[in-house]
Tab-separated table of C-alpha atoms in Angstrom:
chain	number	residue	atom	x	y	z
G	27	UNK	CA	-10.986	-17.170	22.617
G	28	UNK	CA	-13.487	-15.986	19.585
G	29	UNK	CA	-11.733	-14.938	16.326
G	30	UNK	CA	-11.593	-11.191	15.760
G	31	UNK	CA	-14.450	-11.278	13.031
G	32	UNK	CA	-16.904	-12.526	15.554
G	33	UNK	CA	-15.301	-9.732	18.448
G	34	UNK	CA	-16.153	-7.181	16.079
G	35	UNK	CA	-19.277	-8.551	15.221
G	36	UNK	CA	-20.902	-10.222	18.097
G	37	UNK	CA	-19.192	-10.386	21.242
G	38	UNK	CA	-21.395	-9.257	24.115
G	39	UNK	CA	-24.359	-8.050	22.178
G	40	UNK	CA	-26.721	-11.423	23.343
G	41	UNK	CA	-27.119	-10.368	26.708
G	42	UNK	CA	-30.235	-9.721	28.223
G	43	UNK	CA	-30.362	-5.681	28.132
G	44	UNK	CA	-29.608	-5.308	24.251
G	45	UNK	CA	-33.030	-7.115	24.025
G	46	UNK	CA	-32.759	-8.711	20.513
G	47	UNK	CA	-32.056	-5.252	19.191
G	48	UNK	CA	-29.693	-5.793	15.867
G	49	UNK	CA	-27.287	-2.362	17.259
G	50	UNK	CA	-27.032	-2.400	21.291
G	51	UNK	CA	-29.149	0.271	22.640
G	52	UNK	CA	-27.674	4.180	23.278
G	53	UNK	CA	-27.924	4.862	26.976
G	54	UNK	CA	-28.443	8.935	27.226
G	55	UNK	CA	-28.883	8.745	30.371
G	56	UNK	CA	-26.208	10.842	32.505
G	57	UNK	CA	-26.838	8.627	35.829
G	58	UNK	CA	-28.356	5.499	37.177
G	59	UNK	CA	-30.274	5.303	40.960
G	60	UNK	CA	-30.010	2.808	43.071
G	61	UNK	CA	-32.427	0.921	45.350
G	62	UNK	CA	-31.338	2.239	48.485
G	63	UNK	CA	-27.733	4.060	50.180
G	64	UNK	CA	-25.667	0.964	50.897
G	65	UNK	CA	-25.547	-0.205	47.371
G	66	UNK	CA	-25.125	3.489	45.786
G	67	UNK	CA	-22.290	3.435	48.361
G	68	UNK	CA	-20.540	0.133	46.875
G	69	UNK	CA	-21.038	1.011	43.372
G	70	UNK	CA	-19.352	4.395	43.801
G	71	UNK	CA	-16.414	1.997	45.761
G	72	UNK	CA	-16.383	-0.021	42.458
G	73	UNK	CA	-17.173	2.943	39.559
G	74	UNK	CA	-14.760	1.580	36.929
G	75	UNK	CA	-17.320	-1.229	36.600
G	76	UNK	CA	-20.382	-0.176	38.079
G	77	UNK	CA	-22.613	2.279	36.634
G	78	UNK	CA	-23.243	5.307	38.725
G	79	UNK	CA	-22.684	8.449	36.105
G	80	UNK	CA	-21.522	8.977	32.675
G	81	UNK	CA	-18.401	10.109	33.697
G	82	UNK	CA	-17.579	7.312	35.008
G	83	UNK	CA	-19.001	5.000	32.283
G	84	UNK	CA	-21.981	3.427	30.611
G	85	UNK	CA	-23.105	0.420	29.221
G	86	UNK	CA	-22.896	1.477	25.793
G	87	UNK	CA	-19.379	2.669	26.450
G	88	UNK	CA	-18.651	-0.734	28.346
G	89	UNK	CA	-19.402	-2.880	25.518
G	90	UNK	CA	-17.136	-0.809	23.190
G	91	UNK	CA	-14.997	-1.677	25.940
G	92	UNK	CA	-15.497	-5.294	26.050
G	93	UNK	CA	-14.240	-5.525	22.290
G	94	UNK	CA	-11.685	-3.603	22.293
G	95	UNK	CA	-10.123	-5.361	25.049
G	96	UNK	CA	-11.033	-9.126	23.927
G	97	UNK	CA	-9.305	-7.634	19.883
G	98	UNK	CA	-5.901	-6.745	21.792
G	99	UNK	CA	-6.088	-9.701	24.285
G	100	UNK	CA	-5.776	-7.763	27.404
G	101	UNK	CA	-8.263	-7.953	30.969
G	102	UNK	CA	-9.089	-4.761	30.272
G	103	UNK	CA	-9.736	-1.515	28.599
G	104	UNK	CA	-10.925	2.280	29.192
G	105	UNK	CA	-12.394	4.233	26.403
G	106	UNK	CA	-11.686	8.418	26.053
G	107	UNK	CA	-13.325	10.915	24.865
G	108	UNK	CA	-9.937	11.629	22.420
G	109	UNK	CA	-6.977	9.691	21.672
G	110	UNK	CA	-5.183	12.327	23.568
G	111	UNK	CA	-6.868	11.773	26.516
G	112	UNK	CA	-5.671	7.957	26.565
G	113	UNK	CA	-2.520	8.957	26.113
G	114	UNK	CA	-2.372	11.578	28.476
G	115	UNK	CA	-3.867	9.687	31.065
G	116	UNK	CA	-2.329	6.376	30.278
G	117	UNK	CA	1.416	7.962	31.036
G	118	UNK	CA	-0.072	10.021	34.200
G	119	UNK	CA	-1.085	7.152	35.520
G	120	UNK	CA	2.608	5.692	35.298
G	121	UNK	CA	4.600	8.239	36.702
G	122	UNK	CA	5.223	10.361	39.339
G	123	UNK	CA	7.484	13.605	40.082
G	124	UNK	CA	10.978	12.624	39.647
G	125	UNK	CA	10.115	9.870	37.638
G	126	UNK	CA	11.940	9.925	33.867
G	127	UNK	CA	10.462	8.534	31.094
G	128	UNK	CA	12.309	7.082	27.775
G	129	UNK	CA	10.643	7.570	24.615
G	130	UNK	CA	11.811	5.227	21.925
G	131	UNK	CA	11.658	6.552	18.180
G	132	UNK	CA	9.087	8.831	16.505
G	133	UNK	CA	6.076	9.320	18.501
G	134	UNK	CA	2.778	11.851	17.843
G	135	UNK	CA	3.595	15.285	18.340
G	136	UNK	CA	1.453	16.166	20.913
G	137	UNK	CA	2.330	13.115	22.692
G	138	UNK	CA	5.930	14.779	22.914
G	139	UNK	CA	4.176	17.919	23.567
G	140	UNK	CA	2.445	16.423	27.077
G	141	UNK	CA	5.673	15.459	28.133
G	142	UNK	CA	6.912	18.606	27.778
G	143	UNK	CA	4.133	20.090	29.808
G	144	UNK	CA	4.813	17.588	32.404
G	145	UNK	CA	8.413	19.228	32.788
G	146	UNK	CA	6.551	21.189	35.362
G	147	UNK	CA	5.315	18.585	37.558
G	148	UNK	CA	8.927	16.826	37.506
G	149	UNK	CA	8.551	14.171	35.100
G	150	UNK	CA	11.586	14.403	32.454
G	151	UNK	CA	12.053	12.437	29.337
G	152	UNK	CA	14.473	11.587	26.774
G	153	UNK	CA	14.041	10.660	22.793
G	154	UNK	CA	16.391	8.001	21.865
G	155	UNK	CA	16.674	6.147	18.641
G	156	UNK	CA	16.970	2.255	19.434
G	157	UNK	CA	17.843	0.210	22.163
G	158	UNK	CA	21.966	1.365	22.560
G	159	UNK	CA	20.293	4.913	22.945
G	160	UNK	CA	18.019	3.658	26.162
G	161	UNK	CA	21.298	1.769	27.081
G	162	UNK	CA	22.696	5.665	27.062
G	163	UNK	CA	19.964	7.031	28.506
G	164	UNK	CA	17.986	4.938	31.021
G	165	UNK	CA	18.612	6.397	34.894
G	166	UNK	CA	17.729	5.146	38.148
G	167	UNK	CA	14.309	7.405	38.185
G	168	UNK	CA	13.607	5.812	34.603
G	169	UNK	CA	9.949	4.130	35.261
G	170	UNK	CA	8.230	4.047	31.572
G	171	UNK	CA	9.769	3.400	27.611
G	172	UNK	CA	6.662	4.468	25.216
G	173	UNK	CA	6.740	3.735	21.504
G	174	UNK	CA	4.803	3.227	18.408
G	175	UNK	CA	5.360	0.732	15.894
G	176	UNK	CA	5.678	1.531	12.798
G	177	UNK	CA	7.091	5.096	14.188
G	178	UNK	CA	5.426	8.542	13.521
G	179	UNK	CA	5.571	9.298	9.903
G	180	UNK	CA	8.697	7.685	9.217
G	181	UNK	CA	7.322	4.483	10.035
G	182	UNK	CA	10.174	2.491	10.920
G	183	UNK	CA	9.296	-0.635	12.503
G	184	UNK	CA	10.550	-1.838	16.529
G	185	UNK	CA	11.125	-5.181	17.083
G	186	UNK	CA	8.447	-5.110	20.265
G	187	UNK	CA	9.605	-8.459	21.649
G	188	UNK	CA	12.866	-7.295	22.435
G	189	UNK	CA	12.160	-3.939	23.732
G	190	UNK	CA	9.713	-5.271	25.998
G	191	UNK	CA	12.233	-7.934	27.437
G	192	UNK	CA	15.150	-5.007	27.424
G	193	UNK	CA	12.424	-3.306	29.328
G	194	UNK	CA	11.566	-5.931	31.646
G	195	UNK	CA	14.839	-7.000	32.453
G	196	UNK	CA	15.787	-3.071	33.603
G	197	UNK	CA	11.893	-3.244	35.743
G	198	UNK	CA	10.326	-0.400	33.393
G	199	UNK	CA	6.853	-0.341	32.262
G	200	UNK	CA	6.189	-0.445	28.701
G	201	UNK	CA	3.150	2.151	26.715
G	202	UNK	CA	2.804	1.686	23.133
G	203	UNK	CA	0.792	3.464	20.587
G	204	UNK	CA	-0.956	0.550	18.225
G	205	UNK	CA	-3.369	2.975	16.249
G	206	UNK	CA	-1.036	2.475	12.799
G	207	UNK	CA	-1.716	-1.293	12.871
G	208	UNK	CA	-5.129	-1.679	14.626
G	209	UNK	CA	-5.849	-4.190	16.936
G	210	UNK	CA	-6.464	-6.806	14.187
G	211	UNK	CA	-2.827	-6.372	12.281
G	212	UNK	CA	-0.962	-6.451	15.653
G	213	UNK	CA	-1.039	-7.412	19.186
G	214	UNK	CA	1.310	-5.717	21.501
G	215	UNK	CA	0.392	-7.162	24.480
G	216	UNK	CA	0.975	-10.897	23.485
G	217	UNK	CA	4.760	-9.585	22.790
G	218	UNK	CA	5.592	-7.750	26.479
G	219	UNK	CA	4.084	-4.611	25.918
G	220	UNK	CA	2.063	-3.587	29.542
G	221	UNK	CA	0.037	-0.888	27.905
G	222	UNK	CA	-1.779	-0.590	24.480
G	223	UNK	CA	-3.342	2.953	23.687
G	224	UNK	CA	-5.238	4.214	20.723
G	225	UNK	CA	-6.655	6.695	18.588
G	226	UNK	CA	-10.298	5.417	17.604
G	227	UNK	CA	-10.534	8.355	15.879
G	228	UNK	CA	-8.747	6.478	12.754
G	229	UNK	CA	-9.350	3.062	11.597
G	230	UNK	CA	-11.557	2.148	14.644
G	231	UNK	CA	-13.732	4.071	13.679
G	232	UNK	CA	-13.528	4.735	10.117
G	233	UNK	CA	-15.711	7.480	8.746
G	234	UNK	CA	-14.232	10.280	9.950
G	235	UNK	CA	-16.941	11.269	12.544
G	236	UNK	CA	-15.754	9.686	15.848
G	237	UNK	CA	-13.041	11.454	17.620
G	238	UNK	CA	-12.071	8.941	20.875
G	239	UNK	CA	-9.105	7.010	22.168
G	240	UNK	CA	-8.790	3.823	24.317
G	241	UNK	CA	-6.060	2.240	26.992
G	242	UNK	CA	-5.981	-1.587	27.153
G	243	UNK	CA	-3.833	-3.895	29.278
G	244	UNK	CA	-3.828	-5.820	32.938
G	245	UNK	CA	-6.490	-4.948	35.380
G	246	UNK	CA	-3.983	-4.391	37.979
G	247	UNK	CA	-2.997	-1.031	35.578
G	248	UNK	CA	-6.320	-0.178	33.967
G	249	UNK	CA	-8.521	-0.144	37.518
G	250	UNK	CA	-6.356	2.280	39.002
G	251	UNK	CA	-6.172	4.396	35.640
G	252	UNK	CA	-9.929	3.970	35.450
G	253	UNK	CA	-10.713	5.325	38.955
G	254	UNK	CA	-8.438	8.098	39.245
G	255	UNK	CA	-7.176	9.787	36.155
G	256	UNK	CA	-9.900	8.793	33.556
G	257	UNK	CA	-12.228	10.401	36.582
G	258	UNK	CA	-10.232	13.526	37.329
G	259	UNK	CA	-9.098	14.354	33.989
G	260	UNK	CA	-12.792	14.321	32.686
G	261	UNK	CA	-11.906	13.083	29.119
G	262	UNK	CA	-15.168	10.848	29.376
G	263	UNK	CA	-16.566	8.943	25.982
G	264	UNK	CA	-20.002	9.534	25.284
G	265	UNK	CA	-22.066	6.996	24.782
G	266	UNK	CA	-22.941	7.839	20.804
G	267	UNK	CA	-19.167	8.156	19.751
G	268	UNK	CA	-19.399	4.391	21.686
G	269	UNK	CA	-22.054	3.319	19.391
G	270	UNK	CA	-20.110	4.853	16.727
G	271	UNK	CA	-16.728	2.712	17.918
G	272	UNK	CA	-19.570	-0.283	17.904
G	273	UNK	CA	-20.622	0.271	14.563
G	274	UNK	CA	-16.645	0.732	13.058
G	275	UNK	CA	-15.555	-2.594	14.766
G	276	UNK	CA	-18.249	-4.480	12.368
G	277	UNK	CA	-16.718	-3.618	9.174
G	278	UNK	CA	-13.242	-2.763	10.655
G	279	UNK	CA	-12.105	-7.008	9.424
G	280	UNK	CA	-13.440	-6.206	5.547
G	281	UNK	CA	-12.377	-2.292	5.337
G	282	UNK	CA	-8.277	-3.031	6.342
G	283	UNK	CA	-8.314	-6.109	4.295
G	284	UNK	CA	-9.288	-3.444	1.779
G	285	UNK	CA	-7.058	-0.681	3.119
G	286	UNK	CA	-4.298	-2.939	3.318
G	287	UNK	CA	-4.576	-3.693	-0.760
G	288	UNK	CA	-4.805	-0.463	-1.882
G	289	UNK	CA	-2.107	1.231	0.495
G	290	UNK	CA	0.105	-1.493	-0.939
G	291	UNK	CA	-0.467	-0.642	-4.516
G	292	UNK	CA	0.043	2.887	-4.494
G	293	UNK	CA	2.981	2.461	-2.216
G	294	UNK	CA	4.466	-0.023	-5.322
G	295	UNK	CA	3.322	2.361	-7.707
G	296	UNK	CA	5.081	5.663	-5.794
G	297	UNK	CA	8.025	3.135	-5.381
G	298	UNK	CA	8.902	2.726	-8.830
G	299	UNK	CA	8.516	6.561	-9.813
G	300	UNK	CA	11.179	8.320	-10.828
G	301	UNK	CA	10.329	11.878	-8.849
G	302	UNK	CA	10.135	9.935	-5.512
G	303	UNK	CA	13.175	9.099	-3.263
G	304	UNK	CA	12.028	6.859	-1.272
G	305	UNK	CA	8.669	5.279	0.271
G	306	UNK	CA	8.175	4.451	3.776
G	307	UNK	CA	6.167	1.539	4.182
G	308	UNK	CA	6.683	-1.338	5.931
G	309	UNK	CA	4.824	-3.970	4.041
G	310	UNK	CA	7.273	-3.152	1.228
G	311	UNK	CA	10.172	-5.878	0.514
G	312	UNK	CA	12.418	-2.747	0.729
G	313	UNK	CA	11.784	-1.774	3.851
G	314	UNK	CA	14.548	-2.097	6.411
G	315	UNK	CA	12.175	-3.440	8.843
G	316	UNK	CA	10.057	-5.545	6.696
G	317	UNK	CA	11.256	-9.075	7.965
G	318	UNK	CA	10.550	-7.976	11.682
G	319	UNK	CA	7.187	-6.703	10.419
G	320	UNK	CA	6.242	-9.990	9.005
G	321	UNK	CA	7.222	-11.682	12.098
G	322	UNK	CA	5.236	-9.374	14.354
G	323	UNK	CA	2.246	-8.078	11.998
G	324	UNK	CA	-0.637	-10.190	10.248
G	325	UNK	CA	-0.999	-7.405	7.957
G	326	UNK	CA	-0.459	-3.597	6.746
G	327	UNK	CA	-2.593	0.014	7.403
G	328	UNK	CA	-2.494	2.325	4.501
G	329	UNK	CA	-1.005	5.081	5.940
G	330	UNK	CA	2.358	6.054	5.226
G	331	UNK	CA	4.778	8.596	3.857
G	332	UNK	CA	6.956	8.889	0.515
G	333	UNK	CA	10.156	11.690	-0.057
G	334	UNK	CA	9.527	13.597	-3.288
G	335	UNK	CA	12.581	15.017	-4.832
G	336	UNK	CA	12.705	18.227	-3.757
G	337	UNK	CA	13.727	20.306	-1.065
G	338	UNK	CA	11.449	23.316	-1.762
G	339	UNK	CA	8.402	24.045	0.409
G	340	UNK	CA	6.449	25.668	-2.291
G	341	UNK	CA	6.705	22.523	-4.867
G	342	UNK	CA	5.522	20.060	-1.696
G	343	UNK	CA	2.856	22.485	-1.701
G	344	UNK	CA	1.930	22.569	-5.768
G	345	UNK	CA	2.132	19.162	-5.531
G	346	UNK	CA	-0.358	18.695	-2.700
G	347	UNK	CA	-2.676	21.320	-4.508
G	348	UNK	CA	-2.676	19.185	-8.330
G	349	UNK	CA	-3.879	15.716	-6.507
G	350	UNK	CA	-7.849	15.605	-6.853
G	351	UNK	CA	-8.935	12.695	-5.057
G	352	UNK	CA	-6.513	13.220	-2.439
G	353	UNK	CA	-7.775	15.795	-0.264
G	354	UNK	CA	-5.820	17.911	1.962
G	355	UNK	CA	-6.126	17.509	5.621
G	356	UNK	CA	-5.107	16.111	9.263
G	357	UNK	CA	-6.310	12.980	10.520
G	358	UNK	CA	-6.290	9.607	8.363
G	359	UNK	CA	-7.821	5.899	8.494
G	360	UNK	CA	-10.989	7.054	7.310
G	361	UNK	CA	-12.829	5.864	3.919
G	362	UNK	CA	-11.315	8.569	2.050
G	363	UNK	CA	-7.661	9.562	1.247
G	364	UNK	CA	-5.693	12.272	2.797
G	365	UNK	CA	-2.106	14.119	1.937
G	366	UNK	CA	-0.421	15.999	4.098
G	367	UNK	CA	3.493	17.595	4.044
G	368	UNK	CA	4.990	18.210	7.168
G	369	UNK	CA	7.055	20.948	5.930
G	370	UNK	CA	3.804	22.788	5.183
G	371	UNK	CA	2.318	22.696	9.095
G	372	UNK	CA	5.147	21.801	11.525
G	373	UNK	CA	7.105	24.219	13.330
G	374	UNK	CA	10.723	24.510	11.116
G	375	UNK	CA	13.112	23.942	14.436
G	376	UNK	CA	10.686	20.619	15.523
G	377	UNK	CA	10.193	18.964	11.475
G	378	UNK	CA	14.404	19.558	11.851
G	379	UNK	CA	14.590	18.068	15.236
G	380	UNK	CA	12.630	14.590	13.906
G	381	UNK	CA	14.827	14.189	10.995
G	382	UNK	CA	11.833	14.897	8.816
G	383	UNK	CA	13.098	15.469	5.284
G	384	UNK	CA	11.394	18.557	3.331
G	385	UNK	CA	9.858	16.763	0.719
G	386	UNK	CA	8.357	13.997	3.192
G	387	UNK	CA	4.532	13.727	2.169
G	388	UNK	CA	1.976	11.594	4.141
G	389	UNK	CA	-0.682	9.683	2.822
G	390	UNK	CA	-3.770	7.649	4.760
G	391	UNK	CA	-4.845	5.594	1.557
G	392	UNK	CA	-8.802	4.970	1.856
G	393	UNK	CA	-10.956	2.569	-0.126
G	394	UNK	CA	-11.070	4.604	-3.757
G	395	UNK	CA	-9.904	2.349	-6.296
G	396	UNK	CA	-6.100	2.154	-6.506
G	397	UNK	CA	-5.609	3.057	-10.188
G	398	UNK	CA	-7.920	6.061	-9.642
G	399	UNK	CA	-4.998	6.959	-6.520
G	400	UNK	CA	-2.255	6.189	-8.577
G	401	UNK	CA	-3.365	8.228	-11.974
G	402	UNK	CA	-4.014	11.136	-9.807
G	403	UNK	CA	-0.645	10.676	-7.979
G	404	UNK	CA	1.013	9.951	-11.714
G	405	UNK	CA	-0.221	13.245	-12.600
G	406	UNK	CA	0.597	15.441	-9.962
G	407	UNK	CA	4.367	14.174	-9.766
G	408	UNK	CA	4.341	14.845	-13.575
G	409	UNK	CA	4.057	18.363	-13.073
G	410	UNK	CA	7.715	17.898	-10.710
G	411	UNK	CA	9.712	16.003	-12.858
């Protein structure tokens, strides 16, 4: 097994077709003929690894493929046109009316929101908080547990060794959402986990132009994923948002290292602040899940979330409008650094339902200086105290 420098970097990009060329060629193309009926007939038989039509894939998309799959250590891996359509297909693929899914911790919102929708077709779910909740709530029809780790914006951290073997034991499948750590800072699928998804959109890919997600695990769960939901539901990648994924990977080693440094630092610096509650980041000593993290990370994202003290709405939102190199907006893991207040753009009765605290503001730390981050945080919580 290559080192994850040289995945990102090199791996697959001397075969013959890339033809010395220093990025791998963008096929437009939307499909490919064949030399005569019988073998159009076996690649359609075979279309999660032959090339027949875009839809199905591409060798641009394939080697963005290749990568990601060889980074998280799995057989193999299906790239989406969002990270919504991994998810949504990833968990389609795993259940079937009747079935009941278990969803451990904080998870995306619209992740929660699919599940909802898939009320309709029988699939139920529960939330539950740690393992003595799926102990509560696990039923016969129980067939998947889905997490992240670290959680949505509170980022607590799951020890993903022993959910996996709690999971195991009971015969569930096991999803997990990896986008917070990358595929560099943490492998899920060496610890248990059957399914890896992500949003590409963030770290991946960087710079903020590349919306696409990503499934990666076993062949025996991928190829059936591959040829019917990733083909029915449509949510194809296009080939340039797989160059784009291509071109991320090769600074992805040098821009966390970098992320990683400077989400630390103004984490520390929010830490000691006397306006600010509490920080949740898990590369922090204080952290109630920091020793796990060690044990099951190689490093830390920059995104995470801090309390201010305040319960007001309209000083969250003052202090979001004073920062100047934070700018306000959705997303994160790109080059620049976001803020965002969850009291400011989620639905009252569902920020209430996650436990999310008023004054909970979000940060994706990007690869501006630190002390330029930290004066303009300084200042802004001056205004508040």
């Amino acid at each position: 097994m290559h080192d994850d420098d040289w995945i990102c970097g090199r791996l697959g990009e001397d075969e013959p077709w890339i033809l010395g060329a220093v990025n791998p060629p963008v096929f437009e193309n939307s499909l490919f003929t064949f030399g005569s009926a019988e073998e159009l007939g076996e690649a359609i038989r075979n279309e999660d690894e032959r090339y027949v039509y875009w839809r199905g894939t591409n060798p641009t998309v394939d080697l963005a493929q290749r990568k990601l799959a060889a980074l998280e250590r799995g057989e193999r891996a299906k790239c989406f046109g969002s990270g919504m359509g991994a998810i949504s297909a990833t968990i389609s693929s795993l259940v079937s009316a009747g079935d009941h899914v278990l969803v451990l911790g904080a998870v995306y919102g619209p992740t929660t929101q699919f599940l909802r929708y898939l009320e309709k077709y029988g699939v139920t779910h529960t939330h539950v908080d740690d393992l003595a909740g799926c102990d509560s709530a696990i039923k016969a029809s129980t067939r998947l547990l889905y997490f992240e780790s670290p959680s949505y914006m509170a980022y607590e951290v799951v020890d993903i060794a022993e959910v996996t073997a709690w999971a195991r034991q009971r015969g569930l499948v096991t999803a997990m959402d990896n986008t917070w750590s990358t595929p560099l800072f943490q492998k899920p699928l060496t610890m248990g986990v059957d399914l890896v998804v992500h949003s590409l959109s963030k770290y991946v890919g960087g710079h903020s132009d590349l919306v696409g997600g990503v499934v990666v695990g076993p062949a025996r769960l991928i190829r059936p994923l591959a040829l019917t939901e990733y083909q029915l539901y449509g949510a194809a990648m296009s080939p340039h948002d797989a160059a784009k994924v291509i071109k991320g990977l090769r600074t992805l080693p040098v821009r966390m290292a970098a992320h990683q440094e400077r989400g630390l630092a103004v984490a520390a610096f929010l830490e000691q602040h006397p306006v600010v509650r509490s920080v949740n980041h898990p590369g922090l000593p204080s952290h109630p899940g920091h020793a796990i993290a060690l044990r099951q990370m190689s490093g830390f994202s920059s995104l995470f979330s801090f309390v201010l003290d305040t319960d007001s709405r309209q000083e969250v939102g003052a202090f979001l409008d004073k920062l100047r190199h934070f700018r306000i907006g959705v997303s994160w893991g790109g080059f620049e650094s976001l803020v965002n207040a969850p009291a400011l753009t989620v639905e009252e009765s569902v920020r209430s339902t996650m436990g999310i605290p008023v004054g909970l503001v979000r940060l994706s730390v990007g690869l501006e200086p630190a002390d330029t981050l930290t004066k303009d945080l300084g200042a802004a919580l001056e205004e508040l105290a």
